[in-house]
Short mmCIF file of C-alpha atoms in Angstrom, two decimals:
data_model
loop_
_atom_site.label_atom_id
_atom_site.label_comp_id
_atom_site.label_asym_id
_atom_site.label_seq_id
_atom_site.Cartn_x
_atom_site.Cartn_y
_atom_site.Cartn_z
CA UNK J 1 124.91 96.18 96.68
CA UNK J 2 125.62 98.75 94.11
CA UNK J 3 122.84 99.17 92.40
CA UNK J 4 122.30 98.83 88.28
CA UNK J 5 125.63 100.70 86.65
CA UNK J 6 125.94 101.94 83.06
CA UNK J 7 128.88 103.82 81.62
CA UNK J 8 129.42 106.23 80.15
CA UNK J 9 127.57 108.82 81.97
CA UNK J 10 127.76 111.62 78.74
CA UNK J 11 128.72 111.09 75.75
CA UNK J 12 128.94 113.85 73.08
CA UNK J 13 129.88 111.88 69.57
CA UNK J 14 130.13 113.00 65.07
CA UNK J 15 127.26 111.57 63.59
CA UNK J 16 128.33 109.04 61.66
CA UNK J 17 130.38 107.10 64.64
CA UNK J 18 130.12 104.12 67.29
CA UNK J 19 127.98 104.75 70.08
CA UNK J 20 128.44 101.29 72.21
CA UNK J 21 126.30 101.96 75.91
CA UNK J 22 127.21 99.64 78.65
CA UNK J 23 124.69 98.29 81.37
CA UNK J 24 125.91 95.35 85.13
CA UNK J 25 122.37 94.37 86.39
CA UNK J 26 121.46 94.05 89.35
CA UNK J 27 123.73 90.90 91.17
CA UNK J 28 121.27 88.03 90.83
CA UNK J 29 118.22 89.49 88.49
CA UNK J 30 116.93 87.61 85.92
CA UNK J 31 115.70 90.31 83.36
CA UNK J 32 117.74 93.60 81.61
CA UNK J 33 115.93 96.24 80.23
CA UNK J 34 117.36 99.15 77.95
CA UNK J 35 114.30 102.14 77.86
CA UNK J 36 115.61 105.42 75.96
CA UNK J 37 113.94 108.43 77.22
CA UNK J 38 112.82 112.48 74.78
CA UNK J 39 111.67 115.25 75.55
CA UNK J 40 109.82 114.34 72.84
CA UNK J 41 108.56 110.76 72.91
CA UNK J 42 108.57 110.46 76.06
CA UNK J 43 110.02 106.87 78.01
CA UNK J 44 110.39 104.56 75.88
CA UNK J 45 111.24 100.11 76.06
CA UNK J 46 113.89 99.50 73.89
CA UNK J 47 114.80 95.56 74.58
CA UNK J 48 114.72 93.89 76.94
CA UNK J 49 116.37 90.18 78.10
CA UNK J 50 114.95 87.50 80.17
CA UNK J 51 118.22 84.92 81.14
CA UNK J 52 120.58 86.73 78.56
CA UNK J 53 118.19 85.67 76.11
CA UNK J 54 116.75 88.55 73.79
CA UNK J 55 112.91 87.80 73.97
CA UNK J 56 111.20 91.52 72.64
CA UNK J 57 112.89 94.26 70.40
CA UNK J 58 110.24 95.23 68.97
CA UNK J 59 110.73 98.78 70.30
CA UNK J 60 114.24 98.87 68.33
CA UNK J 61 113.82 102.25 66.81
CA UNK J 62 115.77 100.37 63.40
CA UNK J 63 118.35 97.88 61.62
CA UNK J 64 120.93 101.43 62.95
CA UNK J 65 120.77 99.20 66.54
CA UNK J 66 121.80 96.59 67.80
CA UNK J 67 122.00 95.08 71.78
CA UNK J 68 124.02 92.40 73.60
CA UNK J 69 123.66 90.40 76.76
CA UNK J 70 126.86 88.04 76.66
CA UNK J 71 126.46 86.98 79.72
CA UNK J 72 124.15 87.83 83.77
CA UNK J 73 126.79 90.95 84.48
CA UNK J 74 127.07 92.56 81.65
CA UNK J 75 124.98 93.79 78.25
CA UNK J 76 125.73 96.61 75.70
CA UNK J 77 123.52 99.04 73.28
CA UNK J 78 125.76 99.53 70.58
CA UNK J 79 124.04 102.28 67.89
CA UNK J 80 126.25 102.36 64.42
CA UNK J 81 126.44 104.74 62.65
CA UNK J 82 124.80 107.18 64.96
CA UNK J 83 122.53 110.42 63.99
CA UNK J 84 121.31 113.65 65.48
CA UNK J 85 117.88 112.60 66.87
CA UNK J 86 119.43 108.85 68.90
CA UNK J 87 120.43 112.44 70.58
CA UNK J 88 119.05 110.88 74.39
CA UNK J 89 118.85 109.70 78.18
CA UNK J 90 119.39 105.65 78.09
CA UNK J 91 117.99 103.74 80.59
CA UNK J 92 119.54 100.41 82.05
CA UNK J 93 117.01 98.69 84.27
CA UNK J 94 117.18 95.34 86.24
CA UNK J 95 114.71 93.12 87.57
CA UNK J 96 114.35 89.43 89.57
CA UNK J 97 111.79 87.14 87.58
CA UNK J 98 109.59 86.99 90.31
CA UNK J 99 108.64 91.10 90.32
CA UNK J 100 109.44 91.77 86.54
CA UNK J 101 106.74 92.95 86.23
CA UNK J 102 106.28 94.65 89.71
CA UNK J 103 109.81 96.95 90.15
CA UNK J 104 112.16 97.29 88.34
CA UNK J 105 115.87 98.60 89.10
CA UNK J 106 117.03 101.48 86.47
CA UNK J 107 120.26 103.26 86.33
CA UNK J 108 121.35 106.29 86.11
CA UNK J 109 121.19 106.93 82.60
CA UNK J 110 123.78 108.05 79.74
CA UNK J 111 123.70 111.42 78.19
CA UNK J 112 124.10 110.50 74.80
CA UNK J 113 125.08 114.03 72.55
CA UNK J 114 125.11 112.88 68.25
CA UNK J 115 126.32 116.75 67.03
CA UNK X 1 99.76 105.83 72.42
CA UNK X 2 100.84 105.52 75.52
CA UNK X 3 98.66 103.61 78.09
CA UNK X 4 99.52 105.72 81.09
CA UNK X 5 98.31 109.72 80.87
CA UNK X 6 99.42 111.97 83.97
CA UNK X 7 97.82 114.90 84.60
CA UNK X 8 98.58 117.49 85.33
CA UNK X 9 101.83 117.27 82.95
CA UNK X 10 103.15 120.14 85.51
CA UNK X 11 102.73 121.65 88.75
CA UNK X 12 104.59 123.43 91.93
CA UNK X 13 103.24 123.74 94.82
CA UNK X 14 104.53 125.13 98.40
CA UNK X 15 106.82 123.22 100.92
CA UNK X 16 103.83 121.73 103.19
CA UNK X 17 100.75 121.63 100.79
CA UNK X 18 99.97 118.26 99.57
CA UNK X 19 100.51 117.29 95.40
CA UNK X 20 97.73 114.92 94.13
CA UNK X 21 98.56 113.71 90.15
CA UNK X 22 96.85 111.67 88.13
CA UNK X 23 96.61 108.25 85.33
CA UNK X 24 94.71 107.26 82.66
CA UNK X 25 94.98 104.36 80.94
CA UNK X 26 93.01 102.43 77.74
CA UNK X 27 93.56 98.85 78.23
CA UNK X 28 93.18 96.04 81.68
CA UNK X 29 95.99 95.69 84.38
CA UNK X 30 97.18 93.30 86.84
CA UNK X 31 99.10 96.38 88.50
CA UNK X 32 100.28 99.82 88.37
CA UNK X 33 103.33 101.58 90.52
CA UNK X 34 104.36 104.83 90.32
CA UNK X 35 108.14 105.95 90.27
CA UNK X 36 109.99 108.62 91.08
CA UNK X 37 112.71 110.12 88.91
CA UNK X 38 115.08 113.00 90.74
CA UNK X 39 116.96 116.05 87.32
CA UNK X 40 119.54 113.58 85.91
CA UNK X 41 118.74 110.09 87.46
CA UNK X 42 117.31 107.27 86.36
CA UNK X 43 113.81 106.19 87.58
CA UNK X 44 112.84 104.89 91.20
CA UNK X 45 110.67 102.99 91.66
CA UNK X 46 108.43 104.48 95.14
CA UNK X 47 104.23 102.36 95.25
CA UNK X 48 102.78 99.13 93.99
CA UNK X 49 98.54 98.71 94.08
CA UNK X 50 97.08 95.26 92.14
CA UNK X 51 93.99 95.65 90.61
CA UNK X 52 92.09 94.54 93.00
CA UNK X 53 93.09 97.07 95.49
CA UNK X 54 91.21 100.57 95.76
CA UNK X 55 93.73 102.13 98.23
CA UNK X 56 97.65 101.93 99.29
CA UNK X 57 99.52 104.15 101.75
CA UNK X 58 103.49 104.15 101.97
CA UNK X 59 104.76 106.81 103.81
CA UNK X 60 104.02 110.15 102.68
CA UNK X 61 101.99 108.56 99.91
CA UNK X 62 98.67 107.23 98.96
CA UNK X 63 98.27 105.76 95.83
CA UNK X 64 94.15 105.09 94.13
CA UNK X 65 93.11 102.57 91.75
CA UNK X 66 90.09 103.27 90.03
CA UNK X 67 89.39 99.90 87.48
CA UNK X 68 86.51 101.79 86.51
CA UNK X 69 87.54 104.78 85.26
CA UNK X 70 91.02 103.27 84.00
CA UNK X 71 91.92 105.57 86.47
CA UNK X 72 95.29 106.33 90.18
CA UNK X 73 96.17 109.13 91.50
CA UNK X 74 98.96 109.93 93.72
CA UNK X 75 98.28 111.83 96.67
CA UNK X 76 101.40 113.30 98.25
CA UNK X 77 101.21 115.29 101.28
CA UNK X 78 103.29 117.01 104.38
CA UNK X 79 105.47 117.99 100.57
CA UNK X 80 109.02 118.92 101.31
CA UNK X 81 111.63 120.39 98.87
CA UNK X 82 113.24 116.84 98.20
CA UNK X 83 109.63 115.96 96.43
CA UNK X 84 110.90 117.95 93.72
CA UNK X 85 111.30 115.08 91.00
CA UNK X 86 108.98 113.48 88.15
CA UNK X 87 106.39 111.77 88.52
CA UNK X 88 105.61 108.31 86.24
CA UNK X 89 103.08 106.35 85.67
CA UNK X 90 103.61 102.24 84.61
CA UNK X 91 100.83 99.82 83.23
CA UNK X 92 101.64 96.92 82.89
CA UNK X 93 101.14 95.60 79.30
CA UNK X 94 102.01 92.39 77.42
CA UNK X 95 104.90 92.09 79.06
CA UNK X 96 105.87 95.21 79.07
CA UNK X 97 106.07 97.92 82.04
CA UNK X 98 104.82 100.88 79.60
CA UNK X 99 105.23 104.79 82.51
CA UNK X 100 103.29 107.27 81.01
CA UNK X 101 104.11 111.38 80.12
CA UNK X 102 105.01 112.09 83.97
CA UNK X 103 104.01 115.39 85.95
CA UNK X 104 106.49 117.12 86.91
CA UNK X 105 106.55 118.40 90.35
CA UNK X 106 107.68 121.37 91.92
CA UNK X 107 107.73 122.30 95.86
CA UNK X 108 108.31 125.92 96.72
CA UNK X 109 110.50 126.93 99.57
#
């Protein structure tokens, strides 16, 4: 299996622009997670899906952030408009239902820089 | 605040030595996990210990759990340069995994 795939790996954009991050989970995994990692705040859970349905989005910073999962093999995290404080590494992770709380498989991350 | 907090924040040792990292947490858990993150990469699951277990081994890794003290330790024996990474503990809180801030481990040749 190719593992969790994220794109792009790096993104540099200007404040006010829309940013879309993409994730392909491991085939057969029922859960998909979006995390953000910064030096100041560490690794934060933004939102997670079960069978394509958003379950908990309490970690989404504000209305500028939105996430979708139109099918079992694709998810997007969108920031509109982006701000410099959104600069971080964004990780997508997936897991099987039976071990959702036990083992999560992380993608390589998208390093976002908002100027 | 973070559910899991690692100690120390950074650790530098010589190759071949043992490395010990600690994690403390605040609320009751069902299990505690340790993950490794190499520079520029995603996190990789290392080992899970359940609340009714006290010790677990996996290769050169040894994890202990003391639920009375709400703490866990990760021991890496006979360290290698490839062990240089950040190590995170994660605890289940509700329906989420909550990660600590991590310990940055450097193995010097």
